[in-house]
Short mmCIF file of C-alpha atoms in Angstrom, two decimals:
data_model
loop_
_atom_site.label_atom_id
_atom_site.label_comp_id
_atom_site.label_asym_id
_atom_site.label_seq_id
_atom_site.Cartn_x
_atom_site.Cartn_y
_atom_site.Cartn_z
CA MET A 17 -55.91 -56.85 6.94
CA LYS A 18 -53.71 -57.44 9.90
CA ASN A 19 -53.74 -54.60 12.45
CA LEU A 20 -50.65 -52.43 12.54
CA SER A 21 -48.50 -52.71 15.61
CA LYS A 22 -47.80 -49.68 17.81
CA VAL A 23 -44.24 -49.63 16.49
CA ASP A 24 -45.45 -49.57 12.90
CA LYS A 25 -47.87 -46.73 13.65
CA ARG A 26 -45.12 -44.68 15.31
CA THR A 27 -42.85 -45.30 12.33
CA ILE A 28 -45.53 -44.12 9.89
CA ILE A 29 -46.28 -41.03 11.99
CA ALA A 30 -42.59 -40.21 12.31
CA TYR A 31 -42.09 -40.65 8.59
CA GLY A 32 -45.08 -38.42 7.87
CA ILE A 33 -43.73 -35.70 10.15
CA PHE A 34 -40.31 -36.01 8.53
CA CYS A 35 -41.79 -35.66 5.04
CA THR A 36 -43.88 -32.66 6.09
CA VAL A 37 -40.92 -30.90 7.71
CA SER A 38 -38.73 -31.68 4.70
CA LEU A 39 -41.36 -30.21 2.36
CA VAL A 40 -41.66 -27.06 4.45
CA ILE A 41 -37.89 -26.67 4.47
CA LEU A 42 -37.76 -27.08 0.69
CA LEU A 43 -40.54 -24.55 0.21
CA ILE A 44 -38.82 -22.03 2.49
CA ALA A 45 -35.49 -22.59 0.74
CA GLY A 46 -37.10 -22.10 -2.65
CA SER A 47 -38.88 -18.97 -1.52
CA TRP A 48 -36.13 -17.33 0.54
CA GLY A 49 -32.85 -18.60 -0.93
CA ARG A 50 -29.86 -17.76 1.25
CA HIS A 51 -32.18 -16.32 3.90
CA ALA A 52 -34.09 -19.59 4.35
CA THR A 53 -32.48 -20.50 7.67
CA SER A 54 -32.77 -17.05 9.25
CA ILE A 55 -36.04 -15.62 7.95
CA PRO A 56 -38.40 -17.75 10.12
CA PHE A 57 -36.76 -16.42 13.28
CA LEU A 58 -36.56 -12.86 11.95
CA LYS A 59 -40.21 -12.85 10.94
CA LEU A 60 -41.25 -14.42 14.25
CA ALA A 61 -39.52 -11.58 16.11
CA GLN A 62 -41.24 -9.05 13.84
CA ILE A 63 -44.68 -10.60 14.29
CA THR A 64 -44.35 -10.79 18.07
CA GLY A 65 -43.06 -7.22 18.30
CA THR A 66 -39.75 -8.24 19.84
CA ALA A 67 -37.59 -7.44 16.79
CA SER A 68 -34.74 -4.98 17.22
CA ALA A 69 -33.93 -2.33 14.63
CA GLU A 70 -31.10 -4.55 13.37
CA THR A 71 -33.49 -7.49 12.99
CA LEU A 72 -35.98 -5.39 11.04
CA GLU A 73 -33.20 -4.15 8.76
CA LYS A 74 -32.33 -7.78 8.03
CA VAL A 75 -35.98 -8.47 7.21
CA VAL A 76 -35.97 -5.53 4.80
CA VAL A 77 -32.85 -6.86 3.09
CA ALA A 78 -34.22 -10.40 2.82
CA CYS A 79 -37.61 -9.28 1.51
CA THR A 80 -36.05 -6.87 -0.98
CA GLU A 81 -33.59 -9.44 -2.34
CA ARG A 82 -36.43 -11.92 -2.88
CA ALA A 83 -38.72 -9.23 -4.40
CA LYS A 84 -41.30 -9.67 -1.64
CA TRP A 85 -42.40 -6.05 -1.71
CA ASP A 86 -45.33 -6.19 0.70
CA CYS A 87 -43.03 -7.83 3.21
CA ALA A 88 -40.32 -5.20 2.66
CA GLN A 89 -42.75 -2.30 3.02
CA ALA A 90 -44.24 -3.71 6.22
CA ALA A 91 -40.75 -4.15 7.66
CA LEU A 92 -39.85 -0.56 6.81
CA VAL A 93 -43.00 0.70 8.54
CA ASP A 94 -42.09 -1.34 11.62
CA LEU A 95 -38.51 -0.06 11.43
CA TYR A 96 -39.69 3.56 11.41
CA GLU A 97 -41.96 2.91 14.39
CA LYS A 98 -39.00 1.38 16.20
CA THR A 99 -36.44 4.11 15.37
CA ASN A 100 -38.39 7.27 14.40
CA ASN A 101 -35.73 7.74 11.72
CA ILE A 102 -37.40 9.75 8.94
CA GLU A 103 -34.84 8.51 6.41
CA VAL A 104 -36.61 5.15 6.72
CA VAL A 105 -39.76 6.90 5.49
CA ALA A 106 -37.82 8.23 2.50
CA LYS A 107 -36.48 4.74 1.80
CA LEU A 108 -40.04 3.41 1.75
CA ALA A 109 -41.10 6.21 -0.61
CA ASP A 110 -38.17 5.48 -2.93
CA MET A 111 -39.11 1.80 -3.01
CA GLN A 112 -42.73 2.60 -3.84
CA ARG A 113 -41.65 5.01 -6.58
CA LYS A 114 -39.39 2.42 -8.20
CA LEU A 115 -42.22 -0.10 -8.11
CA ALA A 116 -44.52 2.46 -9.81
CA PHE A 117 -46.80 2.54 -6.77
CA THR A 118 -47.41 6.21 -7.53
CA GLN A 119 -50.12 7.17 -5.06
CA PRO A 120 -48.54 5.36 -2.08
CA ALA A 121 -45.18 6.91 -2.98
CA LEU A 122 -46.67 10.40 -3.13
CA ALA A 123 -48.31 9.91 0.26
CA THR A 124 -45.09 8.60 1.79
CA TYR A 125 -42.98 11.45 0.36
CA ALA A 126 -45.57 13.88 1.77
CA SER A 127 -45.15 12.22 5.17
CA TYR A 128 -41.38 12.64 4.85
CA ALA A 129 -41.84 16.35 4.18
CA ASN A 130 -44.34 16.78 7.01
CA LEU A 131 -42.00 15.01 9.43
CA GLY A 132 -39.30 17.58 8.71
CA GLY A 133 -37.18 15.77 6.14
CA LYS A 134 -34.34 17.83 4.66
CA ASN A 135 -32.58 15.64 2.09
CA PRO A 136 -32.75 17.46 -1.26
CA GLU A 137 -32.45 14.23 -3.25
CA HIS A 138 -35.69 12.95 -1.77
CA PHE A 139 -37.43 16.23 -2.52
CA LEU A 140 -36.23 16.05 -6.13
CA LYS A 141 -37.71 12.57 -6.51
CA TYR A 142 -40.91 13.78 -4.88
CA ALA A 143 -41.06 16.81 -7.18
CA GLU A 144 -40.52 14.72 -10.31
CA LEU A 145 -43.26 12.33 -9.26
CA LEU A 146 -45.64 15.21 -8.56
CA GLU A 147 -44.80 16.74 -11.93
CA LYS A 148 -45.52 13.46 -13.74
CA SER A 149 -48.79 13.22 -11.82
CA GLY A 150 -49.86 16.66 -13.04
CA ASN A 151 -49.59 18.41 -9.67
CA THR A 152 -47.66 21.44 -10.88
CA GLU A 153 -48.01 23.56 -7.75
CA GLY A 154 -47.00 20.69 -5.51
CA ALA A 155 -44.02 19.98 -7.76
CA ILE A 156 -42.87 23.62 -7.58
CA THR A 157 -43.08 23.45 -3.79
CA ALA A 158 -41.06 20.22 -3.69
CA TYR A 159 -38.43 21.59 -6.09
CA THR A 160 -38.24 24.69 -3.87
CA ASN A 161 -37.67 22.50 -0.81
CA ALA A 162 -34.87 20.73 -2.69
CA PHE A 163 -33.41 24.13 -3.57
CA VAL A 164 -33.60 25.44 0.01
CA ASN A 165 -32.03 22.32 1.49
CA ALA A 166 -29.22 21.98 -1.06
CA GLY A 167 -26.58 23.23 1.38
CA ASP A 168 -23.25 23.96 -0.27
CA ARG A 169 -24.22 22.31 -3.54
CA LEU A 170 -25.49 24.46 -6.40
CA PRO A 171 -29.11 23.26 -6.86
CA VAL A 172 -29.23 23.44 -10.65
CA ARG A 173 -31.60 20.49 -11.02
CA ALA A 174 -34.07 21.95 -8.52
CA MET A 175 -34.01 25.39 -10.11
CA SER A 176 -34.38 23.85 -13.56
CA GLY A 177 -37.60 22.19 -12.43
CA ILE A 178 -38.90 25.42 -10.88
CA VAL A 179 -38.18 27.54 -13.95
CA ARG A 180 -39.58 24.94 -16.35
CA LEU A 181 -42.87 24.67 -14.49
CA LEU A 182 -43.25 28.40 -13.96
CA MET A 183 -42.78 28.94 -17.68
CA VAL A 184 -45.32 26.22 -18.49
CA GLU A 185 -47.73 28.03 -16.18
CA ARG A 186 -46.86 31.35 -17.92
CA ARG A 187 -45.72 32.81 -14.63
CA TYR A 188 -42.94 34.56 -16.47
CA GLU A 189 -42.17 37.33 -14.01
CA GLU A 190 -41.86 34.85 -11.18
CA ALA A 191 -39.61 32.64 -13.31
CA LEU A 192 -37.32 35.58 -14.11
CA ALA A 193 -37.18 36.60 -10.45
CA ARG A 194 -36.21 33.07 -9.47
CA ILE A 195 -33.46 32.98 -12.08
CA LYS A 196 -32.05 36.32 -10.93
CA GLU A 197 -32.10 35.08 -7.33
CA PHE A 198 -30.33 31.88 -8.37
CA GLN A 199 -27.69 33.64 -10.47
CA GLY A 200 -26.82 35.89 -7.57
CA SER A 201 -26.56 33.04 -5.07
CA ALA A 202 -23.04 31.84 -5.94
CA GLY A 203 -20.00 32.84 -7.94
CA ASN A 204 -20.57 30.41 -10.79
CA ALA A 205 -24.39 30.48 -10.75
CA ASP A 206 -24.54 33.14 -13.44
CA ASN A 207 -23.43 30.51 -15.95
CA TYR A 208 -26.88 28.91 -15.79
CA PHE A 209 -30.30 29.78 -17.24
CA ASN A 210 -29.01 32.63 -19.38
CA GLU A 211 -31.08 31.49 -22.36
CA GLU A 212 -34.27 31.54 -20.29
CA ALA A 213 -33.31 34.89 -18.76
CA ASP A 214 -32.92 36.34 -22.28
CA GLN A 215 -36.28 34.96 -23.45
CA LEU A 216 -38.37 35.94 -20.43
CA PRO A 217 -38.48 39.76 -20.84
CA LEU A 218 -40.10 39.36 -24.25
CA LEU A 219 -42.48 36.72 -22.92
CA ILE A 220 -43.43 39.04 -20.08
CA LYS A 221 -44.03 41.92 -22.51
CA ASN A 222 -46.17 39.78 -24.83
CA SER A 223 -48.11 38.39 -21.89
CA LYS A 224 -48.95 41.88 -20.63
CA GLN A 225 -50.01 42.97 -24.10
CA MET A 226 -52.32 39.97 -24.40
CA ALA A 227 -53.80 40.69 -20.98
CA SER A 228 -54.50 44.33 -21.84
CA ARG A 229 -56.50 43.51 -24.98
#
């Protein structure tokens, strides 16, 4: 076979490079959709530690839209380290909860609480997850945090969780005390939990009778 000329070799090499680059571009486009042109630069900035908060937020959006959850979680962790914004921690916990990553979500919500988070909505989600996980005492604490941080809103959902769990635990006197406290907290609060308040005195009486036998 006749030896290839230098020009032919360069042409083959150039064509090979072109095909490789084209394939990479196609793969990126297929994987990242509308973010295909920006994500390599965004990820490079993230990997090298030069990404701004805005860049990391864009990474979170891109990863979330393409259902790349490990990527999204890593970007949220980096975003918190960059900003120290505890709402980023809550956002990570919410994402983990929606993905049914129960144990990671519980740990992340706990971090949110330990960092001084105040948003009652996050505490409600945390409480519900704890309740589903069988951690009754932890759920009561989280519902209480939601109640305390409710601000001007009447925390019916939080109190409902507290009363329900206290009654399940047969802590009837505590449940009644919580209801009385709630009903006296605002002008329209006495419209709630009247059925439970009517039932609890009898439950308390029966409970004491059982204990004395």
